[in-house]
Amino acid sequence: MPEFANPDSRTPNPQPRLPSPGLYAALYRPPRPDAPATALTLIASDFSPRYERHGGDLVSIDVSGLQRLLKVGQGLPARIIADELARDAAARNVVVHVAVAGTWTAAAVSALATPGVTVVPPGDEATALASVPIGLLEKIHDVCTQSPLNSQKKEDTTASAYSACSAFKRWGLKTLGDLAALPSADLVARLGPPSRVWQAIARGQDVRPLVPALAEERFDSTIELEWPIEGLEPLSFVLTRLIEPLSTRLERRDRGAAVLHVLLGLVNRECHARRLELPSPMRDVRTLRTLALLDLEAHPPAAAIDRVTIVIDPTPGRVLQHTLFTRAHPTPEQLSTLIARLGALMGQDRFGAPAVVDSYRPGAFAMARFATEWAGEAGKALQPFLPSAIRRCRHPVPARVTVVDDRPVRVTTDRRGFAGGAVVHCAGPWRSSGEWWEGEPGSSTSGRAGKAGKAGRSEDFPHPPYPPHQPHLSSWDRDEWDVSLNDGGVYRIFRDRERDAWFIDAIVD
Amino acid sequence: MAMPLPRAELESLLRTRQLDRTLTTTLPTADETAVASTGIGPLDALLAGGLPRGHLSEIVGPRSSGRTSVTLQLLASAAARGELVALVDALDMLDVESAAAAGINLDRLLWVRGHVVTNPGMCRDMNQRALEQAIRALALILQAGNFGLVVFDAAEAPPDALRRLPFTTWLRLQRMVEGGHTTCVLVGPEPMARSSAGLTLKVGVRDWGSGIRFGHRLFEGLNIHTRVVRARARATEETTVALATAATNCA
């Protein structure tokens, strides 16, 4: 153990100590796979509305004033309350450690350390915890310091608690009593300000107040209409009236809407229900109303409406920290509204974020959902040169190609906007095929050697009499050429080897 | 009693549009010098930093003139700065592999694909309607605000279809981007925004004979030039810059 100065003259009061007069109980359930997760919460809520969950195995309860309810007079209220808690747990077939103390920290430490029922007389917390092994600090540190209102940086504090416990063990400290007895000033000088918190825990002092859990509030609102309404414009006013107070309540509880349910009671006694999963938590009235209206535009009710109900599934609110050094992005509300409007205008499959797919199929791509929440991270690095781009004809344009000596010499088409002309330069052919293994009849031609066209003579390939090849639906087998025509354009053309037909696939631009 | 402003002073205010702005809108005064880098060094030098923010700009040129290569580079540059970008692809012709090869962070690209009828047949106005629908999508994106770059790509649209769009369309779009930091770029075969355009870049193959580079078995790229044909917000001494594209994949 390191040498410390005289503790009497230099021991400051622990900074984190907060006044916590009252009586607190703690229930700890040793981990068991068959135990229901809500058992402790049910016991706690039967005794007091002020309780705090610490994970699934530990709960702290504020039982101050409970002695008057239990009519225990001036006897030993802590013992009686502890026995009542143990009896209630036994009645529910839950094996728990019960502790009652003057601070919730002392109660929690005692419950974790000692099986059965433990009662710590108020004021004797430090003495009661003196024999608890020092290793318990690792388990209790997060419970005592991490408020459920602020669950960030948990990993940091867990790591620091672990390193501090290692230091205590190296010093030869074995119990919380050993730690409590150290002079605070010297402890802080060696391990920094957080050591005051560890010492306060060892002495059974609260480092933060108990934060009672609140029951989840239900966010719904209904209006009965004396005169049924038809059309979305009058419904817009009704929705605003319903959503506004809900939004205010969400804001008070620091919640956002994750799912918006719109339930419309119709005059034909049917219920028209719509469920909108919002891409990000939001509570802006205009945004929610607009999203609901856009959805109802796409899915209108079958009859007039005489009852409107809005139900919101809440989710924790969103905290945004903007940066000074990057330009602002559209807010999630703006993007959600934009996506809904684009969906109503263009169709849900016509917009999104493009994605490259792992395929050799020419022109293959995928569409991903466009995210609505963005951080300010930097993007990819730019190419050091200017890459040539092509414009893809989503449906290849049928073409007439004249081939001389296996090379295209003239490309024409009837499609408006593609004049065509004589080939000035050409490069190719490059053979590409794939997905012939999918079993489509007549498509197993991959790997065959050969060249496009017929050698030594000219041949015109007419338009195919059937619809254009669907590029995303079947196998492909083709010879591709890059050609520049005397109309000034550079094209990628290909000969479909299965159908012996030519197409314009893309324009180099 | 307030003294009447001298005529010269009034004309000065009208020129700088301060009077108009004060009387008709409450828009914040935009930074008239704000530009968005194109990511192409010589082009940035030509444009004194890049394309102006809060304006409609145009990239025009014939087929295979390098319009798409320049446009994808603009998108890549804006996305690399951490901005969100949007591409309204009126005729649904984006090649996603080309976009990835240009270095665009695809997650940051909102791609709106126009409804194009491959064979409109007798219904010749079907694709005109698709164009108008794409314009409405562009307006929605501009109204949402805070996109760094929004591109309206109608490069392969017939010029007469673009001319049939009402002139007020472009005035309305210009009004939407004005005062913000969004750069809106229209890509087409010829200038379309007319007096609403802030800057018009014309791109073309430098020399028809040697401008298209073909190797023995490969297409190698284009030698293109870009020229500022209209710049309302600034004047530049040099008006043309030469660029070269390089093929990253071949047929």
mmCIF file of N, CA and C in Angstrom, chain A residues 397-499:
data_model
loop_
_atom_site.group_PDB
_atom_site.id
_atom_site.type_symbol
_atom_site.label_atom_id
_atom_site.label_comp_id
_atom_site.label_asym_id
_atom_site.label_seq_id
_atom_site.Cartn_x
_atom_site.Cartn_y
_atom_site.Cartn_z
ATOM 1 N N VAL A 397 -31.515 0.606 -77.645
ATOM 2 C CA VAL A 397 -32.227 1.077 -78.830
ATOM 3 C C VAL A 397 -31.905 0.148 -80.001
ATOM 4 N N PRO A 398 -32.914 -0.466 -80.605
ATOM 5 C CA PRO A 398 -32.649 -1.330 -81.765
ATOM 6 C C PRO A 398 -31.985 -0.526 -82.884
ATOM 7 N N ALA A 399 -31.000 -1.123 -83.514
ATOM 8 C CA ALA A 399 -30.244 -0.398 -84.542
ATOM 9 C C ALA A 399 -30.014 -1.301 -85.751
ATOM 10 N N ARG A 400 -29.776 -0.638 -86.880
ATOM 11 C CA ARG A 400 -29.351 -1.359 -88.089
ATOM 12 C C ARG A 400 -27.861 -1.105 -88.231
ATOM 13 N N VAL A 401 -27.120 -2.165 -88.314
ATOM 14 C CA VAL A 401 -25.665 -2.036 -88.376
ATOM 15 C C VAL A 401 -25.166 -2.774 -89.612
ATOM 16 N N THR A 402 -24.382 -2.076 -90.386
ATOM 17 C CA THR A 402 -23.744 -2.702 -91.541
ATOM 18 C C THR A 402 -22.351 -3.143 -91.122
ATOM 19 N N VAL A 403 -22.062 -4.404 -91.385
ATOM 20 C CA VAL A 403 -20.792 -4.984 -90.956
ATOM 21 C C VAL A 403 -19.974 -5.328 -92.190
ATOM 22 N N VAL A 404 -18.747 -4.876 -92.225
ATOM 23 C CA VAL A 404 -17.825 -5.210 -93.306
ATOM 24 C C VAL A 404 -16.539 -5.718 -92.664
ATOM 25 N N ASP A 405 -16.129 -6.878 -93.092
ATOM 26 C CA ASP A 405 -14.930 -7.506 -92.530
ATOM 27 C C ASP A 405 -14.986 -7.567 -91.009
ATOM 28 N N ASP A 406 -16.101 -8.001 -90.529
ATOM 29 C CA ASP A 406 -16.313 -8.196 -89.092
ATOM 30 C C ASP A 406 -16.321 -6.907 -88.284
ATOM 31 N N ARG A 407 -16.373 -5.772 -88.945
ATOM 32 C CA ARG A 407 -16.369 -4.520 -88.192
ATOM 33 C C ARG A 407 -17.580 -3.693 -88.610
ATOM 34 N N PRO A 408 -18.224 -3.028 -87.661
ATOM 35 C CA PRO A 408 -19.351 -2.175 -88.029
ATOM 36 C C PRO A 408 -18.865 -0.957 -88.817
ATOM 37 N N VAL A 409 -19.549 -0.665 -89.896
ATOM 38 C CA VAL A 409 -19.150 0.486 -90.706
ATOM 39 C C VAL A 409 -20.274 1.528 -90.794
ATOM 40 N N ARG A 410 -21.465 1.137 -90.440
ATOM 41 C CA ARG A 410 -22.562 2.109 -90.479
ATOM 42 C C ARG A 410 -23.608 1.707 -89.444
ATOM 43 N N VAL A 411 -24.088 2.713 -88.703
ATOM 44 C CA VAL A 411 -25.101 2.469 -87.670
ATOM 45 C C VAL A 411 -26.242 3.439 -87.908
ATOM 46 N N THR A 412 -27.423 2.905 -88.058
ATOM 47 C CA THR A 412 -28.608 3.766 -88.198
ATOM 48 C C THR A 412 -29.723 3.196 -87.339
ATOM 49 N N THR A 413 -30.660 4.055 -87.035
ATOM 50 C CA THR A 413 -31.806 3.636 -86.229
ATOM 51 C C THR A 413 -32.983 4.522 -86.578
ATOM 52 N N ASP A 414 -34.165 4.017 -86.317
ATOM 53 C CA ASP A 414 -35.362 4.814 -86.566
ATOM 54 C C ASP A 414 -35.759 5.643 -85.354
ATOM 55 N N ARG A 415 -35.067 5.444 -84.252
ATOM 56 C CA ARG A 415 -35.458 6.155 -83.029
ATOM 57 C C ARG A 415 -35.205 7.644 -83.177
ATOM 58 N N ARG A 416 -36.182 8.412 -82.764
ATOM 59 C CA ARG A 416 -36.066 9.859 -82.828
ATOM 60 C C ARG A 416 -34.905 10.317 -81.940
ATOM 61 N N GLY A 417 -34.071 11.163 -82.454
ATOM 62 C CA GLY A 417 -32.943 11.680 -81.688
ATOM 63 C C GLY A 417 -31.651 10.946 -81.960
ATOM 64 N N PHE A 418 -31.713 9.792 -82.609
ATOM 65 C CA PHE A 418 -30.501 9.064 -82.956
ATOM 66 C C PHE A 418 -30.377 9.085 -84.480
ATOM 67 N N ALA A 419 -29.545 9.999 -84.963
ATOM 68 C CA ALA A 419 -29.448 10.137 -86.406
ATOM 69 C C ALA A 419 -28.663 8.980 -87.011
ATOM 70 N N GLY A 420 -27.558 8.614 -86.370
ATOM 71 C CA GLY A 420 -26.717 7.549 -86.900
ATOM 72 C C GLY A 420 -25.849 8.062 -88.041
ATOM 73 N N GLY A 421 -25.092 7.164 -88.618
ATOM 74 C CA GLY A 421 -24.220 7.545 -89.710
ATOM 75 C C GLY A 421 -23.103 6.546 -89.879
ATOM 76 N N ALA A 422 -22.116 6.968 -90.663
ATOM 77 C CA ALA A 422 -20.979 6.082 -90.928
ATOM 78 C C ALA A 422 -20.053 6.033 -89.715
ATOM 79 N N VAL A 423 -19.461 4.883 -89.513
ATOM 80 C CA VAL A 423 -18.547 4.713 -88.382
ATOM 81 C C VAL A 423 -17.193 5.319 -88.755
ATOM 82 N N VAL A 424 -16.702 6.203 -87.922
ATOM 83 C CA VAL A 424 -15.395 6.833 -88.152
ATOM 84 C C VAL A 424 -14.302 6.030 -87.448
ATOM 85 N N HIS A 425 -14.530 5.744 -86.184
ATOM 86 C CA HIS A 425 -13.600 4.911 -85.421
ATOM 87 C C HIS A 425 -14.404 3.823 -84.732
ATOM 88 N N CYS A 426 -13.781 2.712 -84.491
ATOM 89 C CA CYS A 426 -14.443 1.709 -83.661
ATOM 90 C C CYS A 426 -13.395 0.911 -82.892
ATOM 91 N N ALA A 427 -13.822 0.416 -81.750
ATOM 92 C CA ALA A 427 -12.949 -0.414 -80.919
ATOM 93 C C ALA A 427 -13.772 -1.591 -80.432
ATOM 94 N N GLY A 428 -13.233 -2.774 -80.540
ATOM 95 C CA GLY A 428 -13.955 -3.964 -80.113
ATOM 96 C C GLY A 428 -13.602 -5.131 -81.008
ATOM 97 N N PRO A 429 -14.307 -6.213 -80.940
ATOM 98 C CA PRO A 429 -15.424 -6.448 -80.031
ATOM 99 C C PRO A 429 -14.943 -6.969 -78.674
ATOM 100 N N TRP A 430 -15.773 -6.726 -77.678
ATOM 101 C CA TRP A 430 -15.528 -7.262 -76.344
ATOM 102 C C TRP A 430 -16.733 -8.090 -75.965
ATOM 103 N N ARG A 431 -16.460 -9.361 -75.728
ATOM 104 C CA ARG A 431 -17.569 -10.286 -75.479
ATOM 105 C C ARG A 431 -17.935 -10.292 -73.995
ATOM 106 N N SER A 432 -19.217 -10.309 -73.745
ATOM 107 C CA SER A 432 -19.709 -10.341 -72.367
ATOM 108 C C SER A 432 -20.923 -11.257 -72.331
ATOM 109 N N SER A 433 -20.967 -12.118 -71.355
ATOM 110 C CA SER A 433 -22.150 -12.969 -71.203
ATOM 111 C C SER A 433 -22.304 -13.328 -69.737
ATOM 112 N N GLY A 434 -23.493 -13.747 -69.381
ATOM 113 C CA GLY A 434 -23.705 -14.125 -67.989
ATOM 114 C C GLY A 434 -25.107 -14.617 -67.746
ATOM 115 N N GLU A 435 -25.238 -15.256 -66.596
ATOM 116 C CA GLU A 435 -26.518 -15.788 -66.111
ATOM 117 C C GLU A 435 -27.163 -16.757 -67.093
ATOM 118 N N TRP A 436 -26.353 -17.329 -67.980
ATOM 119 C CA TRP A 436 -26.885 -18.380 -68.841
ATOM 120 C C TRP A 436 -27.146 -19.639 -68.028
ATOM 121 N N TRP A 437 -26.518 -19.714 -66.866
ATOM 122 C CA TRP A 437 -26.705 -20.897 -66.028
ATOM 123 C C TRP A 437 -28.062 -20.907 -65.325
ATOM 124 N N GLU A 438 -28.799 -19.822 -65.488
ATOM 125 C CA GLU A 438 -30.107 -19.776 -64.841
ATOM 126 C C GLU A 438 -31.099 -20.713 -65.504
ATOM 127 N N GLY A 439 -30.710 -21.331 -66.623
ATOM 128 C CA GLY A 439 -31.569 -22.342 -67.214
ATOM 129 C C GLY A 439 -32.515 -21.843 -68.266
ATOM 130 N N GLU A 440 -32.337 -20.599 -68.709
ATOM 131 C CA GLU A 440 -33.226 -20.074 -69.739
ATOM 132 C C GLU A 440 -32.949 -20.792 -71.060
ATOM 133 N N PRO A 441 -33.935 -21.213 -71.780
ATOM 134 C CA PRO A 441 -33.691 -21.962 -73.010
ATOM 135 C C PRO A 441 -32.882 -21.145 -74.014
ATOM 136 N N GLY A 442 -31.915 -21.816 -74.613
ATOM 137 C CA GLY A 442 -31.155 -21.179 -75.678
ATOM 138 C C GLY A 442 -30.189 -20.133 -75.233
ATOM 139 N N SER A 443 -29.813 -20.136 -73.962
ATOM 140 C CA SER A 443 -28.939 -19.067 -73.498
ATOM 141 C C SER A 443 -27.572 -19.564 -73.064
ATOM 142 N N SER A 444 -27.249 -20.826 -73.348
ATOM 143 C CA SER A 444 -25.984 -21.366 -72.872
ATOM 144 C C SER A 444 -24.899 -21.226 -73.931
ATOM 145 N N THR A 445 -24.592 -19.983 -74.298
ATOM 146 C CA THR A 445 -23.618 -19.763 -75.357
ATOM 147 C C THR A 445 -22.350 -19.111 -74.838
ATOM 148 N N SER A 446 -22.257 -18.954 -73.534
ATOM 149 C CA SER A 446 -21.096 -18.241 -73.015
ATOM 150 C C SER A 446 -19.825 -19.032 -73.259
ATOM 151 N N GLY A 447 -18.747 -18.301 -73.500
ATOM 152 C CA GLY A 447 -17.452 -18.936 -73.611
ATOM 153 C C GLY A 447 -17.116 -19.389 -75.007
ATOM 154 N N ARG A 448 -18.048 -19.309 -75.924
ATOM 155 C CA ARG A 448 -17.736 -19.733 -77.274
ATOM 156 C C ARG A 448 -16.838 -18.697 -77.943
ATOM 157 N N ALA A 449 -15.874 -19.146 -78.655
ATOM 158 C CA ALA A 449 -15.009 -18.211 -79.371
ATOM 159 C C ALA A 449 -15.715 -17.741 -80.626
ATOM 160 N N GLY A 450 -15.249 -16.672 -81.204
ATOM 161 C CA GLY A 450 -15.853 -16.187 -82.432
ATOM 162 C C GLY A 450 -15.939 -14.688 -82.445
ATOM 163 N N LYS A 451 -16.345 -14.143 -83.574
ATOM 164 C CA LYS A 451 -16.438 -12.704 -83.711
ATOM 165 C C LYS A 451 -17.830 -12.341 -84.179
ATOM 166 N N ALA A 452 -18.160 -11.110 -83.948
ATOM 167 C CA ALA A 452 -19.472 -10.650 -84.371
ATOM 168 C C ALA A 452 -19.515 -10.493 -85.877
ATOM 169 N N GLY A 453 -20.661 -10.683 -86.421
ATOM 170 C CA GLY A 453 -20.833 -10.477 -87.845
ATOM 171 C C GLY A 453 -20.297 -11.640 -88.663
ATOM 172 N N LYS A 454 -20.408 -11.493 -89.970
ATOM 173 C CA LYS A 454 -19.924 -12.549 -90.850
ATOM 174 C C LYS A 454 -18.795 -11.983 -91.682
ATOM 175 N N ALA A 455 -17.708 -12.724 -91.733
ATOM 176 C CA ALA A 455 -16.496 -12.205 -92.348
ATOM 177 C C ALA A 455 -16.643 -12.062 -93.851
ATOM 178 N N GLY A 456 -16.033 -11.019 -94.400
ATOM 179 C CA GLY A 456 -15.854 -10.883 -95.822
ATOM 180 C C GLY A 456 -17.045 -10.398 -96.603
ATOM 181 N N ARG A 457 -18.167 -10.064 -95.973
ATOM 182 C CA ARG A 457 -19.292 -9.555 -96.742
ATOM 183 C C ARG A 457 -20.096 -8.590 -95.877
ATOM 184 N N SER A 458 -20.883 -7.858 -96.579
ATOM 185 C CA SER A 458 -21.693 -6.862 -95.890
ATOM 186 C C SER A 458 -23.062 -7.459 -95.581
ATOM 187 N N GLU A 459 -23.606 -7.071 -94.428
ATOM 188 C CA GLU A 459 -24.920 -7.608 -94.052
ATOM 189 C C GLU A 459 -25.662 -6.577 -93.222
ATOM 190 N N ASP A 460 -26.914 -6.365 -93.552
ATOM 191 C CA ASP A 460 -27.745 -5.465 -92.768
ATOM 192 C C ASP A 460 -28.568 -6.283 -91.785
ATOM 193 N N PHE A 461 -28.560 -5.838 -90.534
ATOM 194 C CA PHE A 461 -29.362 -6.513 -89.524
ATOM 195 C C PHE A 461 -30.622 -5.701 -89.308
ATOM 196 N N PRO A 462 -31.770 -6.253 -89.597
ATOM 197 C CA PRO A 462 -32.998 -5.473 -89.457
ATOM 198 C C PRO A 462 -33.378 -5.310 -87.985
ATOM 199 N N HIS A 463 -34.357 -4.467 -87.766
ATOM 200 C CA HIS A 463 -34.902 -4.332 -86.421
ATOM 201 C C HIS A 463 -35.445 -5.665 -85.954
ATOM 202 N N PRO A 464 -35.269 -6.036 -84.747
ATOM 203 C CA PRO A 464 -35.901 -7.254 -84.265
ATOM 204 C C PRO A 464 -37.411 -7.058 -84.214
ATOM 205 N N PRO A 465 -38.170 -8.063 -84.540
ATOM 206 C CA PRO A 465 -39.616 -7.909 -84.560
ATOM 207 C C PRO A 465 -40.250 -8.024 -83.179
ATOM 208 N N TYR A 466 -39.452 -8.233 -82.157
ATOM 209 C CA TYR A 466 -39.990 -8.431 -80.811
ATOM 210 C C TYR A 466 -39.553 -7.285 -79.914
ATOM 211 N N PRO A 467 -40.111 -7.184 -78.744
ATOM 212 C CA PRO A 467 -39.765 -6.062 -77.860
ATOM 213 C C PRO A 467 -38.282 -6.071 -77.511
ATOM 214 N N PRO A 468 -37.747 -4.923 -77.108
ATOM 215 C CA PRO A 468 -36.325 -4.861 -76.773
ATOM 216 C C PRO A 468 -35.982 -5.792 -75.630
ATOM 217 N N HIS A 469 -34.759 -6.187 -75.655
ATOM 218 C CA HIS A 469 -34.244 -7.072 -74.625
ATOM 219 C C HIS A 469 -34.345 -6.394 -73.258
ATOM 220 N N GLN A 470 -34.916 -7.079 -72.322
ATOM 221 C CA GLN A 470 -35.018 -6.502 -70.979
ATOM 222 C C GLN A 470 -33.699 -6.701 -70.257
ATOM 223 N N PRO A 471 -32.996 -5.627 -69.942
ATOM 224 C CA PRO A 471 -31.629 -5.786 -69.471
ATOM 225 C C PRO A 471 -31.510 -6.390 -68.085
ATOM 226 N N HIS A 472 -32.580 -6.412 -67.296
ATOM 227 C CA HIS A 472 -32.423 -6.858 -65.920
ATOM 228 C C HIS A 472 -33.092 -8.187 -65.651
ATOM 229 N N LEU A 473 -33.602 -8.830 -66.688
ATOM 230 C CA LEU A 473 -34.457 -9.965 -66.399
ATOM 231 C C LEU A 473 -33.920 -11.307 -66.871
ATOM 232 N N SER A 474 -32.926 -11.327 -67.733
ATOM 233 C CA SER A 474 -32.545 -12.621 -68.274
ATOM 234 C C SER A 474 -31.044 -12.657 -68.519
ATOM 235 N N SER A 475 -30.613 -13.745 -69.114
ATOM 236 C CA SER A 475 -29.192 -13.882 -69.406
ATOM 237 C C SER A 475 -28.803 -12.950 -70.551
ATOM 238 N N TRP A 476 -27.514 -12.754 -70.709
ATOM 239 C CA TRP A 476 -27.066 -11.935 -71.820
ATOM 240 C C TRP A 476 -25.828 -12.576 -72.432
ATOM 241 N N ASP A 477 -25.661 -12.304 -73.710
ATOM 242 C CA ASP A 477 -24.506 -12.822 -74.444
ATOM 243 C C ASP A 477 -24.298 -11.883 -75.619
ATOM 244 N N ARG A 478 -23.281 -11.087 -75.554
ATOM 245 C CA ARG A 478 -23.178 -10.038 -76.566
ATOM 246 C C ARG A 478 -21.742 -9.667 -76.856
ATOM 247 N N ASP A 479 -21.554 -9.064 -78.007
ATOM 248 C CA ASP A 479 -20.269 -8.492 -78.395
ATOM 249 C C ASP A 479 -20.427 -6.979 -78.441
ATOM 250 N N GLU A 480 -19.589 -6.289 -77.685
ATOM 251 C CA GLU A 480 -19.741 -4.839 -77.559
ATOM 252 C C GLU A 480 -18.676 -4.117 -78.375
ATOM 253 N N TRP A 481 -19.084 -2.990 -78.910
ATOM 254 C CA TRP A 481 -18.171 -2.120 -79.667
ATOM 255 C C TRP A 481 -18.350 -0.690 -79.176
ATOM 256 N N ASP A 482 -17.249 0.053 -79.149
ATOM 257 C CA ASP A 482 -17.341 1.507 -78.989
ATOM 258 C C ASP A 482 -17.120 2.096 -80.370
ATOM 259 N N VAL A 483 -18.057 2.901 -80.845
ATOM 260 C CA VAL A 483 -17.929 3.459 -82.187
ATOM 261 C C VAL A 483 -18.162 4.965 -82.137
ATOM 262 N N SER A 484 -17.439 5.687 -82.967
ATOM 263 C CA SER A 484 -17.754 7.106 -83.165
ATOM 264 C C SER A 484 -18.301 7.241 -84.575
ATOM 265 N N LEU A 485 -19.386 7.985 -84.667
ATOM 266 C CA LEU A 485 -20.062 8.130 -85.955
ATOM 267 C C LEU A 485 -19.802 9.522 -86.517
ATOM 268 N N ASN A 486 -20.120 9.660 -87.774
ATOM 269 C CA ASN A 486 -19.891 10.967 -88.373
ATOM 270 C C ASN A 486 -20.959 11.991 -87.990
ATOM 271 N N ASP A 487 -21.925 11.595 -87.135
ATOM 272 C CA ASP A 487 -22.835 12.606 -86.581
ATOM 273 C C ASP A 487 -22.229 13.268 -85.341
ATOM 274 N N GLY A 488 -20.997 12.868 -84.977
ATOM 275 C CA GLY A 488 -20.311 13.480 -83.845
ATOM 276 C C GLY A 488 -20.462 12.710 -82.552
ATOM 277 N N GLY A 489 -21.300 11.706 -82.516
ATOM 278 C CA GLY A 489 -21.536 10.972 -81.286
ATOM 279 C C GLY A 489 -20.634 9.758 -81.150
ATOM 280 N N VAL A 490 -20.367 9.386 -79.901
ATOM 281 C CA VAL A 490 -19.626 8.163 -79.599
ATOM 282 C C VAL A 490 -20.586 7.247 -78.857
ATOM 283 N N TYR A 491 -20.746 6.052 -79.363
ATOM 284 C CA TYR A 491 -21.766 5.155 -78.823
ATOM 285 C C TYR A 491 -21.138 3.830 -78.412
ATOM 286 N N ARG A 492 -21.808 3.174 -77.491
ATOM 287 C CA ARG A 492 -21.495 1.777 -77.221
ATOM 288 C C ARG A 492 -22.626 0.955 -77.814
ATOM 289 N N ILE A 493 -22.290 0.155 -78.800
ATOM 290 C CA ILE A 493 -23.305 -0.685 -79.435
ATOM 291 C C ILE A 493 -22.953 -2.146 -79.150
ATOM 292 N N PHE A 494 -23.916 -2.997 -79.298
ATOM 293 C CA PHE A 494 -23.622 -4.415 -79.095
ATOM 294 C C PHE A 494 -24.484 -5.271 -80.002
ATOM 295 N N ARG A 495 -23.957 -6.426 -80.279
ATOM 296 C CA ARG A 495 -24.713 -7.407 -81.041
ATOM 297 C C ARG A 495 -25.148 -8.501 -80.089
ATOM 298 N N ASP A 496 -26.458 -8.666 -79.976
ATOM 299 C CA ASP A 496 -27.005 -9.738 -79.145
ATOM 300 C C ASP A 496 -26.793 -11.040 -79.899
ATOM 301 N N ARG A 497 -25.955 -11.892 -79.382
ATOM 302 C CA ARG A 497 -25.571 -13.091 -80.116
ATOM 303 C C ARG A 497 -26.697 -14.127 -80.129
ATOM 304 N N GLU A 498 -27.556 -14.070 -79.145
ATOM 305 C CA GLU A 498 -28.657 -15.031 -79.135
ATOM 306 C C GLU A 498 -29.679 -14.699 -80.212
ATOM 307 N N ARG A 499 -29.954 -13.406 -80.352
ATOM 308 C CA ARG A 499 -31.012 -13.003 -81.285
ATOM 309 C C ARG A 499 -30.455 -12.438 -82.585
#
